[in-house]
PDB file of C-alpha atoms in Angstrom:
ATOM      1  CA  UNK G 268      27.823  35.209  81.395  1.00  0.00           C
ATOM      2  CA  UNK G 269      26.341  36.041  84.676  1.00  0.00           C
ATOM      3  CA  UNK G 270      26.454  34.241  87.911  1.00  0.00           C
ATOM      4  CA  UNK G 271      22.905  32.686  88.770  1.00  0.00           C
ATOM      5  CA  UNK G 272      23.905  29.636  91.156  1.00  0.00           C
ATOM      6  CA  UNK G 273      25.094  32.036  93.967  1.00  0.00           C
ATOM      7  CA  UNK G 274      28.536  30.846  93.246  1.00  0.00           C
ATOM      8  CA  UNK G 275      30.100  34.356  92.826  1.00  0.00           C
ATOM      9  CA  UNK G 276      27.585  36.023  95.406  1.00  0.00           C
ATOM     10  CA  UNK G 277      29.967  36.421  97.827  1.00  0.00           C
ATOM     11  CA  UNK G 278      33.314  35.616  96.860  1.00  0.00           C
ATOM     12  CA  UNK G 279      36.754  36.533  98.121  1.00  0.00           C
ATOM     13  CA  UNK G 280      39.035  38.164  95.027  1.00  0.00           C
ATOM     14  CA  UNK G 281      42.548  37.939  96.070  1.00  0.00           C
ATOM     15  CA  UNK G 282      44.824  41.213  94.618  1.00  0.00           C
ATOM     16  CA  UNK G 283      48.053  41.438  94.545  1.00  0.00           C
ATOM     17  CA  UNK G 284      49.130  45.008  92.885  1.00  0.00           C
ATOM     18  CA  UNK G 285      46.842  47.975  91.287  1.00  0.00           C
ATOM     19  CA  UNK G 286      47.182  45.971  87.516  1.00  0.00           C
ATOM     20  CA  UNK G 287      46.510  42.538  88.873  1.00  0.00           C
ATOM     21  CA  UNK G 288      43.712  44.272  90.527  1.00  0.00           C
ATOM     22  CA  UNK G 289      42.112  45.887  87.099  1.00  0.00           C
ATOM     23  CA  UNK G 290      42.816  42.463  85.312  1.00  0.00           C
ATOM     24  CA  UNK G 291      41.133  40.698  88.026  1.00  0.00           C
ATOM     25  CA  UNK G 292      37.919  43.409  88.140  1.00  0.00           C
ATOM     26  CA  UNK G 293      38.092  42.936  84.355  1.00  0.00           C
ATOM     27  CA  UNK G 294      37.620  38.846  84.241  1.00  0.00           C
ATOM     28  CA  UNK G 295      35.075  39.193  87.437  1.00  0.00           C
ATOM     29  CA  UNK G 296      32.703  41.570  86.245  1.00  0.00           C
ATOM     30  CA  UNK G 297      31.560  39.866  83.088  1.00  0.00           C
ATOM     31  CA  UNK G 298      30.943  36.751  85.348  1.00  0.00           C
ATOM     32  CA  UNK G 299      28.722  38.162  87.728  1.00  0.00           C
ATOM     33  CA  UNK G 300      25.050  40.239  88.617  1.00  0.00           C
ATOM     34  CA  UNK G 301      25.887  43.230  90.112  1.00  0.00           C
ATOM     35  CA  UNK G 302      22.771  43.357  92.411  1.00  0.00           C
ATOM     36  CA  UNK G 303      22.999  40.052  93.676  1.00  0.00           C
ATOM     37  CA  UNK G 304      27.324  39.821  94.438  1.00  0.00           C
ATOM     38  CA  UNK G 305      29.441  41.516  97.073  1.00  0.00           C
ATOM     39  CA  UNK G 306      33.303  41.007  96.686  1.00  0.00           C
ATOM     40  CA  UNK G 307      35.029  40.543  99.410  1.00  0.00           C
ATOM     41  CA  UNK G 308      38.533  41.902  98.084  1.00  0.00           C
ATOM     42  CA  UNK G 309      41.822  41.005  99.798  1.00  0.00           C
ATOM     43  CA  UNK G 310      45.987  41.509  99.222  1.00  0.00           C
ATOM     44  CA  UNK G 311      48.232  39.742 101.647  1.00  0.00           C
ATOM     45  CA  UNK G 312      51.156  41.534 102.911  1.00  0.00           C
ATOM     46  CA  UNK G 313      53.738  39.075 104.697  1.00  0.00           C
ATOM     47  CA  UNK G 314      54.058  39.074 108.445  1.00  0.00           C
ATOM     48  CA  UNK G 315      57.300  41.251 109.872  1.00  0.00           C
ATOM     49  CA  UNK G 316      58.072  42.082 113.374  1.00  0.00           C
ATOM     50  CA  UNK G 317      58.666  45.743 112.748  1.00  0.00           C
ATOM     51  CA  UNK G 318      57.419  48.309 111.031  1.00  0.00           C
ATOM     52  CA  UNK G 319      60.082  49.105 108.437  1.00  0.00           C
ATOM     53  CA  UNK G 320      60.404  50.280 105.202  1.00  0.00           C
ATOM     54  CA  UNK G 321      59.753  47.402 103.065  1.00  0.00           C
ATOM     55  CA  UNK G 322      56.816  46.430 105.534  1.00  0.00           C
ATOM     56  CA  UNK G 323      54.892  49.663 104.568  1.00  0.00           C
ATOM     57  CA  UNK G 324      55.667  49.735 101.153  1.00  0.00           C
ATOM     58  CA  UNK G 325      54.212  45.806 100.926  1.00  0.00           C
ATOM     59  CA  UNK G 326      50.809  47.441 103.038  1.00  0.00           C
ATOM     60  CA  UNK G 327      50.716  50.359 100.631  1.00  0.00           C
ATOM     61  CA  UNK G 328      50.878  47.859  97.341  1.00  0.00           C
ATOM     62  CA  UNK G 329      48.467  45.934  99.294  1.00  0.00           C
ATOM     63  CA  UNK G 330      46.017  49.045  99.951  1.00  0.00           C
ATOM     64  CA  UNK G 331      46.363  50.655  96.712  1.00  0.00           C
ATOM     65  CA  UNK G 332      45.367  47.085  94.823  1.00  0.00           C
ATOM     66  CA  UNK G 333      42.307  46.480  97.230  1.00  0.00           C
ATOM     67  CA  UNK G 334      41.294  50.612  96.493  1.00  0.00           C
ATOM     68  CA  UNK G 335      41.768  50.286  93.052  1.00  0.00           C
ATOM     69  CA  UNK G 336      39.570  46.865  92.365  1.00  0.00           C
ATOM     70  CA  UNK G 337      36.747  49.047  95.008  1.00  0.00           C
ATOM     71  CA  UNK G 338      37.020  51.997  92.851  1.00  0.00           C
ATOM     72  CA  UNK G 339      36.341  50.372  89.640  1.00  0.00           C
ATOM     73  CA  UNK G 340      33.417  47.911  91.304  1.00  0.00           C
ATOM     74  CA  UNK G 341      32.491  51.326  92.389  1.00  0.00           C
ATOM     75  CA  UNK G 342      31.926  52.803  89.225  1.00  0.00           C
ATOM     76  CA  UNK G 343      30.060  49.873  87.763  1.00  0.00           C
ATOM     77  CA  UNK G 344      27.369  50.298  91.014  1.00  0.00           C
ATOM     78  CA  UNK G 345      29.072  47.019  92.842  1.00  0.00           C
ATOM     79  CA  UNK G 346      29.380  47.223  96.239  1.00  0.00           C
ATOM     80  CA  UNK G 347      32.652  45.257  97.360  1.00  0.00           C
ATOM     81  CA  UNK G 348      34.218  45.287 100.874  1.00  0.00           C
ATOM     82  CA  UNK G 349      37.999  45.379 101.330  1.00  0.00           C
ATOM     83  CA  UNK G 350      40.860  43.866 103.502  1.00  0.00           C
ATOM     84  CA  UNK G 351      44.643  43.621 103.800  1.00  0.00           C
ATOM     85  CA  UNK G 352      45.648  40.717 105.327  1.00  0.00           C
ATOM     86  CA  UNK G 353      48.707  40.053 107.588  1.00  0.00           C
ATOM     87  CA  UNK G 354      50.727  36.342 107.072  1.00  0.00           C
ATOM     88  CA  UNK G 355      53.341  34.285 106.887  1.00  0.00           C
ATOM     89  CA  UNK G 356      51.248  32.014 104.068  1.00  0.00           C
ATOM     90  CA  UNK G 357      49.770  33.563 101.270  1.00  0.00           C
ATOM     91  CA  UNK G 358      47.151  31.078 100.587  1.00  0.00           C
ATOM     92  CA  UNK G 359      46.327  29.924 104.013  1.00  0.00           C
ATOM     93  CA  UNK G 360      45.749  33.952 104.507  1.00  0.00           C
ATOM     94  CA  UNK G 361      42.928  34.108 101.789  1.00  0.00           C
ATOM     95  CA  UNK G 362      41.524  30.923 102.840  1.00  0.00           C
ATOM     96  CA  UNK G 363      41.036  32.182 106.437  1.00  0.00           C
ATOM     97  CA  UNK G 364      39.407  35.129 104.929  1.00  0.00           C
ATOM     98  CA  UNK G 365      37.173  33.367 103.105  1.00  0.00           C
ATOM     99  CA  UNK G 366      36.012  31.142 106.028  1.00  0.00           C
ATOM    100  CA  UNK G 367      35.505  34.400 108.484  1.00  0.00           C
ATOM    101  CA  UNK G 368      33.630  36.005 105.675  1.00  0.00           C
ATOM    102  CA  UNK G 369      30.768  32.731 104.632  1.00  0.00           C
ATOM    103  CA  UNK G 370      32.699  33.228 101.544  1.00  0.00           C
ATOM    104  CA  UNK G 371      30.725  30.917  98.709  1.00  0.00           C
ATOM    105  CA  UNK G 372      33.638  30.756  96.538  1.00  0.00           C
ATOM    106  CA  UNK G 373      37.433  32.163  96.698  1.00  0.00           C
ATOM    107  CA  UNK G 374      37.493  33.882  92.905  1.00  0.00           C
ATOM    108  CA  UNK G 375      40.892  34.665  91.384  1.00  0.00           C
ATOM    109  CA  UNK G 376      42.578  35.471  87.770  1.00  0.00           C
ATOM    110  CA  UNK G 377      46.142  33.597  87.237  1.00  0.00           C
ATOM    111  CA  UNK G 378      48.976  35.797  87.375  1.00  0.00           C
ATOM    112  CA  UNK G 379      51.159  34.003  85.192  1.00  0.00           C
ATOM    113  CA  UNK G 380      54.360  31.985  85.869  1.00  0.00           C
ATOM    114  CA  UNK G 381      54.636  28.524  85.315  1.00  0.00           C
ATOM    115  CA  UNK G 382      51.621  26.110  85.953  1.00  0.00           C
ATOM    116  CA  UNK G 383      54.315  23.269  85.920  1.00  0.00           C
ATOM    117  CA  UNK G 384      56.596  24.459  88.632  1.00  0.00           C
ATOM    118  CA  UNK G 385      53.464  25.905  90.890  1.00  0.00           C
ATOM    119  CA  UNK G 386      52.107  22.679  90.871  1.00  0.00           C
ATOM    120  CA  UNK G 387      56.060  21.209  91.691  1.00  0.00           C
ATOM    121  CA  UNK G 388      56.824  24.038  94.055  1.00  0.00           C
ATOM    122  CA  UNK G 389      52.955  23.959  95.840  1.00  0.00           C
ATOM    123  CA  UNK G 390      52.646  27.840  94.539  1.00  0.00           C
ATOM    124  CA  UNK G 391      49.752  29.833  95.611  1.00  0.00           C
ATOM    125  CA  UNK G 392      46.973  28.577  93.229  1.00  0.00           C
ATOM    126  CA  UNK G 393      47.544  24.764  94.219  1.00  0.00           C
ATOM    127  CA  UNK G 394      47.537  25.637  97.809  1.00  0.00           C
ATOM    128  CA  UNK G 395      44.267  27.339  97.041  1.00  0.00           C
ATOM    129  CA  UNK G 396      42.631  24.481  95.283  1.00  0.00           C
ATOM    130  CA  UNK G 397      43.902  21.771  98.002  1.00  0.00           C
ATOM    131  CA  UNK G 398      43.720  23.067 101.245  1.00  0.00           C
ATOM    132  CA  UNK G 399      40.126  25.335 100.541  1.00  0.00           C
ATOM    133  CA  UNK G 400      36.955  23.776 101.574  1.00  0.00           C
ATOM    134  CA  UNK G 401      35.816  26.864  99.886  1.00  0.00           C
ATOM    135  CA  UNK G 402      34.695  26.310  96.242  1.00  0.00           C
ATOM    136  CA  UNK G 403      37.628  28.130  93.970  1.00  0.00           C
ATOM    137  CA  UNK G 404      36.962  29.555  90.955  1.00  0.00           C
ATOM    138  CA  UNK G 405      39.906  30.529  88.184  1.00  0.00           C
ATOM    139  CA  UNK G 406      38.432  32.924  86.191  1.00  0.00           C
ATOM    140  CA  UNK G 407      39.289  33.350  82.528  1.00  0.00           C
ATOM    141  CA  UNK G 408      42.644  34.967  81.526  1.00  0.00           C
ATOM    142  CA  UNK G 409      42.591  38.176  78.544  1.00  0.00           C
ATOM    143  CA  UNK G 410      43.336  36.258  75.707  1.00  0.00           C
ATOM    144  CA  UNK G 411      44.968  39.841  74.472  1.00  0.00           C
TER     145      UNK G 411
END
């Protein structure tokens, strides 16, 4: 299926590792026209006062997921910009993203984990769907 409302013509595609970021690419491409969408691909790194070990590894995940989605957009002739983001809350992060960037949709592929306790514990993918004015858009999971 490919996107013709303008739905996915400019969405933001939250990462959050190099796999997540192939498995994502993988359920986006088949959903949209490569000549009329540009991604705007982002990983969140929490917020730290100091630049410390664990703070760089977290911006090197981040940078390696958001170069490894570009790389295989690349491939397929889709032009996609990139972003790590700095913050405290994950979702409020991407959502601020997606305002700055005229974002027509927010565009993401479940990780996993219990749909129960996200929607107890207000994970991630509930804050996304509340608190967005942005239209969100789960995209289908590998039935693999």
């Amino acid at each position: 299926m490919t996107d013709r409302s303008g739905l996915l013509t400019r969405p933001v595609v939250p990462v959050s590792d190099a796999d997540d970021a192939v498995e994502t690419y993988d359920a986006l491409r088949p959903e949209i026209d490569p000549d009329c969408c540009q991604p705007l691909v982002v990983s969140v790194v929490a917020a730290s006062g100091a630049d410390d070990t664990p703070q760089r590894a977290a911006t090197n995940r981040a940078t390696d997921a958001v170069d490894r989605f570009a790389s295989l957009a690349a491939a397929d002739g889709i032009a996609v910009d990139t972003d790590v983001l700095t913050g405290d809350d994950i979702a409020a992060s991407i959502i601020d993203a997606a305002t700055a960037a005229g974002a027509s949709a927010i565009a993401f592929h479940s990780r996993g984990g219990s749909d129960w306790l996200d929607v107890v514990a207000g994970g991630v993918r509930t804050a996304l769907i509340v608190k967005s004015d942005c239209p969100v858009v789960v995209l289908p999971a590998d039935e693999r």
